Amino acid sequence: MARATAAEATTTSSERILAAATSAFAELGFRGTTTRDIAARAGMSPTAMYVHHRSKEELLYAISLVGHQRLLAAIQEASAQGVTPTQRLGSVALTFGAWHAERNVQARVVNYELLALTPEHYGEVAQLRHGIDTVFRSIVAAGVATGEFDVDDVSMTCVSLASLGVDISRWFRSDGEWSTEQVAAHYRDNALRIVGARGQAGSAARE
Amino acid sequence: MARATAAEATTTSSERILAAATSAFAELGFRGTTTRDIAARAGMSPTAMYVHHRSKEELLYAISLVGHQRLLAAIQEASAQGVTPTQRLGSVALTFGAWHAERNVQARVVNYELLALTPEHYGEVAQLRHGIDTVFRSIVAAGVATGEFDVDDVSMTCVSLASLGVDISRWFRSDGEWSTEQVAAHYRDNALRIVGARGQAGSAARE
C-alpha cells in the first residue's frame, strides 16, 4: 500500500523509511509493527533499512522529535502574528487545528505512541510538549490579565485547548465531509469560546 | 502487574480475562498484545483462557460492545434528568466527562482500537456510537430551536463536544493533580461555552 512509487524515487532512503514507519505505526501501533513491515512499506530489504536506522524506537524517536519541533515552531510563529491575546489565540488555534487535521497520520503516532519511547527520548519530547503548552499558557494568562478572557483555571483551560486540537487527529480523515480549513476554523472558534473571549462568545466568533 | 490477587479471586474467570485484556490492549495496543500476555495478566494458562474466549478480536469486541452500551445508557439517563437543553447538556457532559476520566483505560481501548474489529463487529459498535452522537445532536438541535444555544453547524459542534470528552481518556490519569469530578465539571463548562449557552458563556458557567 505504501510501497515506493516512481514519483517517490527521488526522496532519500531515510525519508522513505521515516514515511513508511509513520504509516505503519499509525495503522498497526508501535508494538504491532515489525521492522520487516517498515522495510516492506519503504520498498527495501530489512538489511538495507538497517544501514539508516538501528531500531524501531529510533525511528519513533526521529518521528516524534521532528513532529514536535515543527509544531512548536509553527505555533510560535502563529502567536507572533497577533497583537492582542484574542488575535494570538485565534492564529495559534488555526495553525494547531490545521496541523492535526492535515498531518493526522503523523499526529496520531506523535501523540499516541509517546510511551513507547525510551525514558531519555521521552524526556526530550516532553520538553517540546512543555514548550507547546507554554505558548497556550502565555496567551491565556495574557488574556486573563487584560480582561479579554474569562478563565477560572488557566492550567485546565490550556489542557482543554490542546486536547480538543490533538483529538482532531483521531477522527479527521482527509477524504471525509469537511476540509482541513473548515475543521481548523471551527476549532479556532471553539477555542475562543472556551476562553470566554469577549465579543467572541456569541455568533461574532463564527465567520 | 495485573495478575489476580486474593481480592480478585471472587470474580469470575470471564471477568478476569476481560479486565486483563483491557489493561493489555490499553498498554500494548491490540496488535502488540498476544493471547499469552492476556492469560498472564489474568493469572491463567492460555489453554484455560481459550475455554472462555476464542480470539483476541472476540475479547476486543466484548470490551467495545459493553463499553459503548453502558456509556450510551448512562448519557441517555443523564439527558432525561434535565428539562431545558442547557440542563440536559450539562447533565450529559458531566456524565460523559466523568466516564472518560474514571474509566480512562477502558475508554482508550474502546476509542483507539476500533479499527481492529472485524467489519461486522465494527458495524455493531458504530451503531452504538451513532446512538451516542444522537444524544448530543438532539440536545444541541433543541437548544438551537429554543434559542438557548448559538451554534452555526450542529454536526461539527457535536463532533467537538464528543471529541473533547473522548480525549480526556488519553491524558487523564487518576493519580494526577485533578480529580475525576474536577475534570468532568470543567468539561461540562467547556461544553456549555462551545454551544454558546446563554448566560453560560461568561463566569456564570463556572461554579
GROMACS .gro file of C-alpha atoms in nm:
model
  414
    1MET     CA    1   0.000   0.000   0.000
    2ALA     CA    2   0.277   0.248   0.084
    3ARG     CA    3   0.543   0.087  -0.133
    4ALA     CA    4   0.764   0.336  -0.312
    5THR     CA    5   0.629   0.455  -0.646
    6ALA     CA    6   0.827   0.611  -0.930
    7ALA     CA    7   0.731   0.958  -0.808
    8GLU     CA    8   0.877   0.885  -0.468
    9ALA     CA    9   1.202   0.753  -0.604
   10THR     CA   10   1.359   1.096  -0.577
   11THR     CA   11   1.319   1.110  -0.199
   12THR     CA   12   1.610   0.983   0.004
   13SER     CA   13   1.609   0.637   0.158
   14SER     CA   14   1.599   0.791   0.503
   15GLU     CA   15   1.289   0.995   0.420
   16ARG     CA   16   1.123   0.688   0.270
   17ILE     CA   17   1.192   0.487   0.584
   18LEU     CA   18   1.051   0.760   0.809
   19ALA     CA   19   0.735   0.789   0.597
   20ALA     CA   20   0.696   0.410   0.596
   21ALA     CA   21   0.745   0.389   0.974
   22THR     CA   22   0.492   0.670   1.030
   23SER     CA   23   0.222   0.495   0.827
   24ALA     CA   24   0.297   0.157   0.987
   25PHE     CA   25   0.295   0.293   1.345
   26ALA     CA   26  -0.030   0.484   1.282
   27GLU     CA   27  -0.201   0.178   1.135
   28LEU     CA   28  -0.060  -0.108   1.343
   29GLY     CA   29   0.063   0.070   1.656
   30PHE     CA   30   0.430   0.083   1.755
   31ARG     CA   31   0.424  -0.256   1.925
   32GLY     CA   32   0.222  -0.413   1.645
   33THR     CA   33   0.478  -0.307   1.382
   34THR     CA   34   0.782  -0.516   1.287
   35THR     CA   35   1.099  -0.385   1.124
   36ARG     CA   36   1.001  -0.606   0.831
   37ASP     CA   37   0.665  -0.420   0.799
   38ILE     CA   38   0.851  -0.090   0.774
   39ALA     CA   39   1.105  -0.219   0.522
   40ALA     CA   40   0.823  -0.359   0.303
   41ARG     CA   41   0.637  -0.026   0.308
   42ALA     CA   42   0.961   0.157   0.223
   43GLY     CA   43   1.024  -0.086  -0.063
   44MET     CA   44   1.361  -0.204   0.065
   45SER     CA   45   1.515  -0.504   0.239
   46PRO     CA   46   1.541  -0.512   0.621
   47THR     CA   47   1.919  -0.519   0.576
   48ALA     CA   48   1.920  -0.206   0.359
   49MET     CA   49   1.698  -0.036   0.617
   50TYR     CA   50   1.934  -0.128   0.899
   51VAL     CA   51   2.204   0.092   0.743
   52HIS     CA   52   1.987   0.400   0.809
   53HIS     CA   53   1.811   0.322   1.136
   54ARG     CA   54   1.911   0.077   1.401
   55SER     CA   55   1.581   0.017   1.574
   56LYS     CA   56   1.206   0.078   1.567
   57GLU     CA   57   1.240   0.300   1.875
   58GLU     CA   58   1.497   0.516   1.698
   59LEU     CA   59   1.250   0.567   1.414
   60LEU     CA   60   0.972   0.656   1.656
   61TYR     CA   61   1.207   0.899   1.830
   62ALA     CA   62   1.301   1.068   1.500
   63ILE     CA   63   0.933   1.100   1.401
   64SER     CA   64   0.832   1.232   1.744
   65LEU     CA   65   1.119   1.478   1.769
   66VAL     CA   66   1.074   1.633   1.425
   67GLY     CA   67   0.694   1.635   1.460
   68HIS     CA   68   0.702   1.822   1.790
   69GLN     CA   69   0.979   2.060   1.679
   70ARG     CA   70   0.786   2.163   1.367
   71LEU     CA   71   0.454   2.202   1.551
   72LEU     CA   72   0.617   2.414   1.822
   73ALA     CA   73   0.789   2.638   1.564
   74ALA     CA   74   0.463   2.675   1.368
   75ILE     CA   75   0.255   2.786   1.667
   76GLN     CA   76   0.529   3.019   1.796
   77GLU     CA   77   0.525   3.186   1.455
   78ALA     CA   78   0.143   3.195   1.456
   79SER     CA   79   0.142   3.351   1.803
   80ALA     CA   80   0.376   3.629   1.683
   81GLN     CA   81   0.131   3.717   1.406
   82GLY     CA   82  -0.127   3.852   1.650
   83VAL     CA   83  -0.114   4.154   1.882
   84THR     CA   84  -0.397   4.103   2.131
   85PRO     CA   85  -0.443   3.773   2.319
   86THR     CA   86  -0.762   3.712   2.117
   87GLN     CA   87  -0.576   3.755   1.788
   88ARG     CA   88  -0.287   3.543   1.909
   89LEU     CA   89  -0.512   3.259   2.029
   90GLY     CA   90  -0.711   3.273   1.705
   91SER     CA   91  -0.393   3.248   1.499
   92VAL     CA   92  -0.236   2.973   1.711
   93ALA     CA   93  -0.559   2.769   1.716
   94LEU     CA   94  -0.596   2.793   1.339
   95THR     CA   95  -0.240   2.659   1.295
   96PHE     CA   96  -0.272   2.395   1.567
   97GLY     CA   97  -0.606   2.269   1.432
   98ALA     CA   98  -0.487   2.260   1.071
   99TRP     CA   99  -0.169   2.072   1.172
  100HIS     CA  100  -0.364   1.794   1.346
  101ALA     CA  101  -0.610   1.763   1.056
  102GLU     CA  102  -0.364   1.784   0.768
  103ARG     CA  103  -0.099   1.563   0.929
  104ASN     CA  104  -0.340   1.335   1.112
  105VAL     CA  105  -0.138   1.018   1.045
  106GLN     CA  106   0.183   1.170   1.182
  107ALA     CA  107  -0.008   1.334   1.468
  108ARG     CA  108  -0.156   1.002   1.580
  109VAL     CA  109   0.192   0.850   1.603
  110VAL     CA  110   0.332   1.156   1.778
  111ASN     CA  111   0.051   1.170   2.036
  112TYR     CA  112  -0.049   0.809   2.093
  113GLU     CA  113   0.284   0.622   2.088
  114LEU     CA  114   0.477   0.851   2.324
  115LEU     CA  115   0.507   0.592   2.600
  116ALA     CA  116   0.695   0.353   2.371
  117LEU     CA  117   0.994   0.594   2.369
  118THR     CA  118   1.291   0.523   2.596
  119PRO     CA  119   1.280   0.737   2.913
  120GLU     CA  120   1.563   0.954   2.776
  121HIS     CA  121   1.391   1.016   2.443
  122TYR     CA  122   1.058   1.067   2.618
  123GLY     CA  123   1.220   1.334   2.833
  124GLU     CA  124   1.337   1.526   2.526
  125VAL     CA  125   0.994   1.510   2.362
  126ALA     CA  126   0.824   1.607   2.690
  127GLN     CA  127   1.028   1.929   2.691
  128LEU     CA  128   0.895   2.017   2.347
  129ARG     CA  129   0.540   1.938   2.464
  130HIS     CA  130   0.602   2.168   2.757
  131GLY     CA  131   0.704   2.436   2.506
  132ILE     CA  132   0.375   2.390   2.320
  133ASP     CA  133   0.182   2.420   2.648
  134THR     CA  134   0.378   2.737   2.726
  135VAL     CA  135   0.257   2.902   2.404
  136PHE     CA  136  -0.108   2.838   2.501
  137ARG     CA  137  -0.044   2.930   2.864
  138SER     CA  138   0.121   3.264   2.792
  139ILE     CA  139  -0.165   3.370   2.565
  140VAL     CA  140  -0.440   3.259   2.804
  141ALA     CA  141  -0.267   3.425   3.100
  142ALA     CA  142  -0.224   3.746   2.898
  143GLY     CA  143  -0.593   3.740   2.803
  144VAL     CA  144  -0.695   3.697   3.166
  145ALA     CA  145  -0.463   3.985   3.266
  146THR     CA  146  -0.610   4.225   3.008
  147GLY     CA  147  -0.965   4.111   3.089
  148GLU     CA  148  -1.023   3.986   2.734
  149PHE     CA  149  -1.064   3.626   2.855
  150ASP     CA  150  -1.279   3.486   3.133
  151VAL     CA  151  -1.098   3.179   3.269
  152ASP     CA  152  -1.103   3.037   3.622
  153ASP     CA  153  -0.831   2.775   3.589
  154VAL     CA  154  -0.561   2.860   3.333
  155SER     CA  155  -0.397   2.515   3.354
  156MET     CA  156  -0.716   2.319   3.296
  157THR     CA  157  -0.822   2.552   3.017
  158CYS     CA  158  -0.486   2.505   2.842
  159VAL     CA  159  -0.519   2.126   2.869
  160SER     CA  160  -0.868   2.153   2.714
  161LEU     CA  161  -0.745   2.371   2.428
  162ALA     CA  162  -0.462   2.132   2.339
  163SER     CA  163  -0.686   1.829   2.392
  164LEU     CA  164  -0.956   1.947   2.151
  165GLY     CA  165  -0.686   2.004   1.887
  166VAL     CA  166  -0.500   1.676   1.941
  167ASP     CA  167  -0.818   1.470   1.913
  168ILE     CA  168  -0.877   1.605   1.561
  169SER     CA  169  -0.604   1.362   1.453
  170ARG     CA  170  -0.810   1.070   1.588
  171TRP     CA  171  -1.134   1.141   1.400
  172PHE     CA  172  -1.036   1.354   1.098
  173ARG     CA  173  -0.977   1.192   0.759
  174SER     CA  174  -0.889   1.399   0.452
  175ASP     CA  175  -1.148   1.216   0.240
  176GLY     CA  176  -1.427   1.299   0.488
  177GLU     CA  177  -1.705   1.555   0.457
  178TRP     CA  178  -1.507   1.852   0.596
  179SER     CA  179  -1.192   2.023   0.471
  180THR     CA  180  -0.884   2.091   0.682
  181GLU     CA  181  -0.971   2.463   0.667
  182GLN     CA  182  -1.326   2.409   0.793
  183VAL     CA  183  -1.210   2.194   1.082
  184ALA     CA  184  -0.933   2.438   1.176
  185ALA     CA  185  -1.173   2.737   1.166
  186HIS     CA  186  -1.426   2.553   1.383
  187TYR     CA  187  -1.154   2.458   1.631
  188ARG     CA  188  -1.041   2.822   1.647
  189ASP     CA  189  -1.399   2.937   1.717
  190ASN     CA  190  -1.434   2.674   1.989
  191ALA     CA  191  -1.101   2.782   2.141
  192LEU     CA  192  -1.219   3.145   2.160
  193ARG     CA  193  -1.545   3.033   2.319
  194ILE     CA  194  -1.366   2.810   2.571
  195VAL     CA  195  -1.158   3.104   2.699
  196GLY     CA  196  -1.471   3.324   2.704
  197ALA     CA  197  -1.313   3.577   2.467
  198ARG     CA  198  -1.520   3.896   2.495
  199GLY     CA  199  -1.734   3.963   2.190
  200GLN     CA  200  -1.644   3.614   2.066
  201ALA     CA  201  -1.875   3.402   2.275
  202GLY     CA  202  -2.175   3.457   2.050
  203SER     CA  203  -2.212   3.444   1.677
  204ALA     CA  204  -1.932   3.701   1.636
  205ALA     CA  205  -1.685   3.414   1.677
  206ARG     CA  206  -1.825   3.241   1.370
  207GLU     CA  207  -1.731   3.367   1.030
  208MET     CA  208   0.123  -0.617   3.743
  209ALA     CA  209  -0.238  -0.712   3.672
  210ARG     CA  210  -0.208  -1.072   3.796
  211ALA     CA  211  -0.504  -1.187   4.002
  212THR     CA  212  -0.476  -1.100   4.370
  213ALA     CA  213  -0.666  -1.264   4.656
  214ALA     CA  214  -0.926  -0.988   4.645
  215GLU     CA  215  -0.995  -1.058   4.283
  216ALA     CA  216  -1.033  -1.431   4.328
  217THR     CA  217  -1.408  -1.394   4.374
  218THR     CA  218  -1.460  -1.250   4.025
  219THR     CA  219  -1.541  -1.498   3.752
  220SER     CA  220  -1.276  -1.620   3.509
  221SER     CA  221  -1.453  -1.442   3.227
  222GLU     CA  222  -1.446  -1.110   3.411
  223ARG     CA  223  -1.078  -1.160   3.493
  224ILE     CA  224  -0.997  -1.226   3.128
  225LEU     CA  225  -1.186  -0.916   3.013
  226ALA     CA  226  -1.010  -0.699   3.271
  227ALA     CA  227  -0.672  -0.848   3.172
  228ALA     CA  228  -0.741  -0.792   2.801
  229THR     CA  229  -0.850  -0.433   2.866
  230SER     CA  230  -0.529  -0.349   3.052
  231ALA     CA  231  -0.313  -0.527   2.793
  232PHE     CA  232  -0.480  -0.361   2.493
  233ALA     CA  233  -0.458  -0.017   2.658
  234GLU     CA  234  -0.089  -0.060   2.738
  235LEU     CA  235   0.042  -0.258   2.440
  236GLY     CA  236  -0.220  -0.186   2.173
  237PHE     CA  237  -0.442  -0.459   2.025
  238ARG     CA  238  -0.182  -0.568   1.770
  239GLY     CA  239   0.102  -0.551   2.023
  240THR     CA  240  -0.081  -0.787   2.262
  241THR     CA  241  -0.054  -1.167   2.245
  242THR     CA  242  -0.305  -1.415   2.386
  243ARG     CA  243  -0.023  -1.520   2.616
  244ASP     CA  244   0.004  -1.159   2.753
  245ILE     CA  245  -0.366  -1.165   2.840
  246ALA     CA  246  -0.353  -1.508   3.002
  247ALA     CA  247  -0.053  -1.400   3.214
  248ARG     CA  248  -0.233  -1.086   3.332
  249ALA     CA  249  -0.543  -1.292   3.413
  250GLY     CA  250  -0.328  -1.540   3.606
  251MET     CA  251  -0.427  -1.841   3.399
  252SER     CA  252  -0.287  -2.064   3.126
  253PRO     CA  253  -0.355  -1.983   2.758
  254THR     CA  254  -0.542  -2.314   2.740
  255ALA     CA  255  -0.769  -2.226   3.033
  256MET     CA  256  -0.834  -1.890   2.871
  257TYR     CA  257  -0.926  -2.049   2.541
  258VAL     CA  258  -1.228  -2.213   2.708
  259HIS     CA  259  -1.379  -1.867   2.766
  260HIS     CA  260  -1.273  -1.667   2.463
  261ARG     CA  261  -1.164  -1.794   2.128
  262SER     CA  262  -0.966  -1.498   1.997
  263LYS     CA  263  -0.819  -1.160   2.078
  264GLU     CA  264  -1.069  -0.997   1.845
  265GLU     CA  265  -1.358  -1.157   2.031
  266LEU     CA  266  -1.226  -1.006   2.353
  267LEU     CA  267  -1.191  -0.662   2.192
  268TYR     CA  268  -1.544  -0.695   2.059
  269ALA     CA  269  -1.682  -0.785   2.403
  270ILE     CA  270  -1.499  -0.491   2.564
  271SER     CA  271  -1.609  -0.248   2.293
  272LEU     CA  272  -1.971  -0.362   2.292
  273VAL     CA  273  -2.022  -0.348   2.669
  274GLY     CA  274  -1.828  -0.021   2.697
  275HIS     CA  275  -2.039   0.154   2.435
  276GLN     CA  276  -2.368   0.007   2.562
  277ARG     CA  277  -2.302   0.130   2.917
  278LEU     CA  278  -2.188   0.475   2.806
  279LEU     CA  279  -2.493   0.517   2.583
  280ALA     CA  280  -2.730   0.407   2.864
  281ALA     CA  281  -2.557   0.642   3.111
  282ILE     CA  282  -2.586   0.951   2.892
  283GLN     CA  283  -2.945   0.871   2.792
  284GLU     CA  284  -3.029   0.859   3.162
  285ALA     CA  285  -2.835   1.181   3.224
  286SER     CA  286  -3.019   1.353   2.941
  287ALA     CA  287  -3.355   1.259   3.094
  288GLN     CA  288  -3.255   1.427   3.420
  289GLY     CA  289  -3.268   1.776   3.268
  290VAL     CA  290  -3.562   1.971   3.130
  291THR     CA  291  -3.409   2.254   2.926
  292PRO     CA  292  -3.140   2.189   2.663
  293THR     CA  293  -2.890   2.368   2.888
  294GLN     CA  294  -2.972   2.142   3.183
  295ARG     CA  295  -2.967   1.832   2.962
  296LEU     CA  296  -2.632   1.918   2.803
  297GLY     CA  297  -2.485   1.999   3.146
  298SER     CA  298  -2.602   1.666   3.284
  299VAL     CA  299  -2.488   1.463   2.980
  300ALA     CA  300  -2.148   1.636   2.970
  301LEU     CA  301  -2.087   1.572   3.339
  302THR     CA  302  -2.159   1.200   3.287
  303PHE     CA  303  -1.965   1.176   2.960
  304GLY     CA  304  -1.662   1.356   3.106
  305ALA     CA  305  -1.661   1.151   3.427
  306TRP     CA  306  -1.689   0.827   3.229
  307HIS     CA  307  -1.381   0.904   3.017
  308ALA     CA  308  -1.179   1.013   3.321
  309GLU     CA  309  -1.280   0.737   3.561
  310ARG     CA  310  -1.262   0.456   3.304
  311ASN     CA  311  -0.974   0.602   3.105
  312VAL     CA  312  -0.806   0.262   3.048
  313GLN     CA  313  -1.125   0.105   2.911
  314ALA     CA  314  -1.206   0.423   2.716
  315ARG     CA  315  -0.868   0.419   2.540
  316VAL     CA  316  -0.929   0.064   2.420
  317VAL     CA  317  -1.286   0.141   2.317
  318ASN     CA  318  -1.190   0.454   2.122
  319TYR     CA  319  -0.844   0.382   1.983
  320GLU     CA  320  -0.865   0.014   1.882
  321LEU     CA  321  -1.195   0.029   1.693
  322LEU     CA  322  -1.038  -0.042   1.355
  323ALA     CA  323  -0.903  -0.376   1.475
  324LEU     CA  324  -1.261  -0.512   1.496
  325THR     CA  325  -1.396  -0.729   1.215
  326PRO     CA  326  -1.619  -0.529   0.975
  327GLU     CA  327  -1.928  -0.699   1.121
  328HIS     CA  328  -1.834  -0.620   1.481
  329TYR     CA  329  -1.728  -0.270   1.383
  330GLY     CA  330  -2.072  -0.216   1.229
  331GLU     CA  331  -2.245  -0.309   1.554
  332VAL     CA  332  -2.024  -0.076   1.759
  333ALA     CA  333  -2.066   0.202   1.504
  334GLN     CA  334  -2.442   0.187   1.559
  335LEU     CA  335  -2.391   0.243   1.932
  336ARG     CA  336  -2.157   0.534   1.856
  337HIS     CA  337  -2.427   0.675   1.631
  338GLY     CA  338  -2.664   0.647   1.928
  339ILE     CA  339  -2.422   0.847   2.143
  340ASP     CA  340  -2.398   1.113   1.873
  341THR     CA  341  -2.778   1.123   1.857
  342VAL     CA  342  -2.799   1.213   2.227
  343PHE     CA  343  -2.569   1.514   2.175
  344ARG     CA  344  -2.734   1.606   1.847
  345SER     CA  345  -3.091   1.608   1.982
  346ILE     CA  346  -2.989   1.832   2.272
  347VAL     CA  347  -2.789   2.076   2.058
  348ALA     CA  348  -3.066   2.094   1.797
  349ALA     CA  349  -3.325   2.154   2.072
  350GLY     CA  350  -3.108   2.432   2.219
  351VAL     CA  351  -3.076   2.598   1.879
  352ALA     CA  352  -3.454   2.571   1.829
  353THR     CA  353  -3.534   2.736   2.164
  354GLY     CA  354  -3.266   2.999   2.110
  355GLU     CA  355  -3.074   2.889   2.421
  356PHE     CA  356  -2.772   2.784   2.214
  357ASP     CA  357  -2.587   2.974   1.945
  358VAL     CA  358  -2.449   2.715   1.701
  359ASP     CA  359  -2.385   2.751   1.329
  360ASP     CA  360  -2.306   2.389   1.243
  361VAL     CA  361  -2.478   2.134   1.466
  362SER     CA  362  -2.281   1.838   1.322
  363MET     CA  363  -1.939   1.995   1.373
  364THR     CA  364  -2.034   2.115   1.720
  365CYS     CA  365  -2.145   1.763   1.817
  366VAL     CA  366  -1.815   1.619   1.691
  367SER     CA  367  -1.629   1.878   1.901
  368LEU     CA  368  -1.830   1.801   2.215
  369ALA     CA  369  -1.767   1.425   2.187
  370SER     CA  370  -1.404   1.482   2.087
  371LEU     CA  371  -1.322   1.695   2.392
  372GLY     CA  372  -1.470   1.423   2.614
  373VAL     CA  373  -1.304   1.127   2.441
  374ASP     CA  374  -0.959   1.287   2.461
  375ILE     CA  375  -0.985   1.303   2.842
  376SER     CA  376  -0.910   0.929   2.831
  377ARG     CA  377  -0.578   1.000   2.655
  378TRP     CA  378  -0.437   1.248   2.904
  379PHE     CA  379  -0.619   1.184   3.233
  380ARG     CA  380  -0.462   0.964   3.500
  381SER     CA  381  -0.632   0.902   3.835
  382ASP     CA  382  -0.308   0.971   4.024
  383GLY     CA  383  -0.266   1.313   3.859
  384GLU     CA  384  -0.330   1.657   4.003
  385TRP     CA  385  -0.704   1.674   3.923
  386SER     CA  386  -0.994   1.458   4.040
  387THR     CA  387  -1.247   1.293   3.810
  388GLU     CA  388  -1.510   1.539   3.943
  389GLN     CA  389  -1.295   1.844   3.864
  390VAL     CA  390  -1.224   1.726   3.512
  391ALA     CA  391  -1.590   1.637   3.448
  392ALA     CA  392  -1.709   1.976   3.579
  393HIS     CA  393  -1.456   2.160   3.363
  394TYR     CA  394  -1.560   1.958   3.059
  395ARG     CA  395  -1.926   2.043   3.127
  396ASP     CA  396  -1.843   2.414   3.150
  397ASN     CA  397  -1.647   2.395   2.823
  398ALA     CA  398  -1.938   2.212   2.657
  399LEU     CA  399  -2.181   2.489   2.760
  400ARG     CA  400  -1.939   2.752   2.630
  401ILE     CA  401  -1.890   2.568   2.300
  402VAL     CA  402  -2.264   2.570   2.229
  403GLY     CA  403  -2.282   2.936   2.335
  404ALA     CA  404  -2.539   2.860   2.606
  405ARG     CA  405  -2.699   3.193   2.701
  406GLY     CA  406  -2.593   3.320   3.039
  407GLN     CA  407  -2.333   3.044   3.047
  408ALA     CA  408  -2.068   3.192   2.825
  409GLY     CA  409  -1.917   3.407   3.098
  410SER     CA  410  -1.824   3.325   3.454
  411ALA     CA  411  -2.178   3.201   3.523
  412ALA     CA  412  -2.079   2.869   3.365
  413ARG     CA  413  -1.811   2.817   3.628
  414GLU     CA  414  -1.907   2.703   3.971
   0.00000   0.00000   0.00000
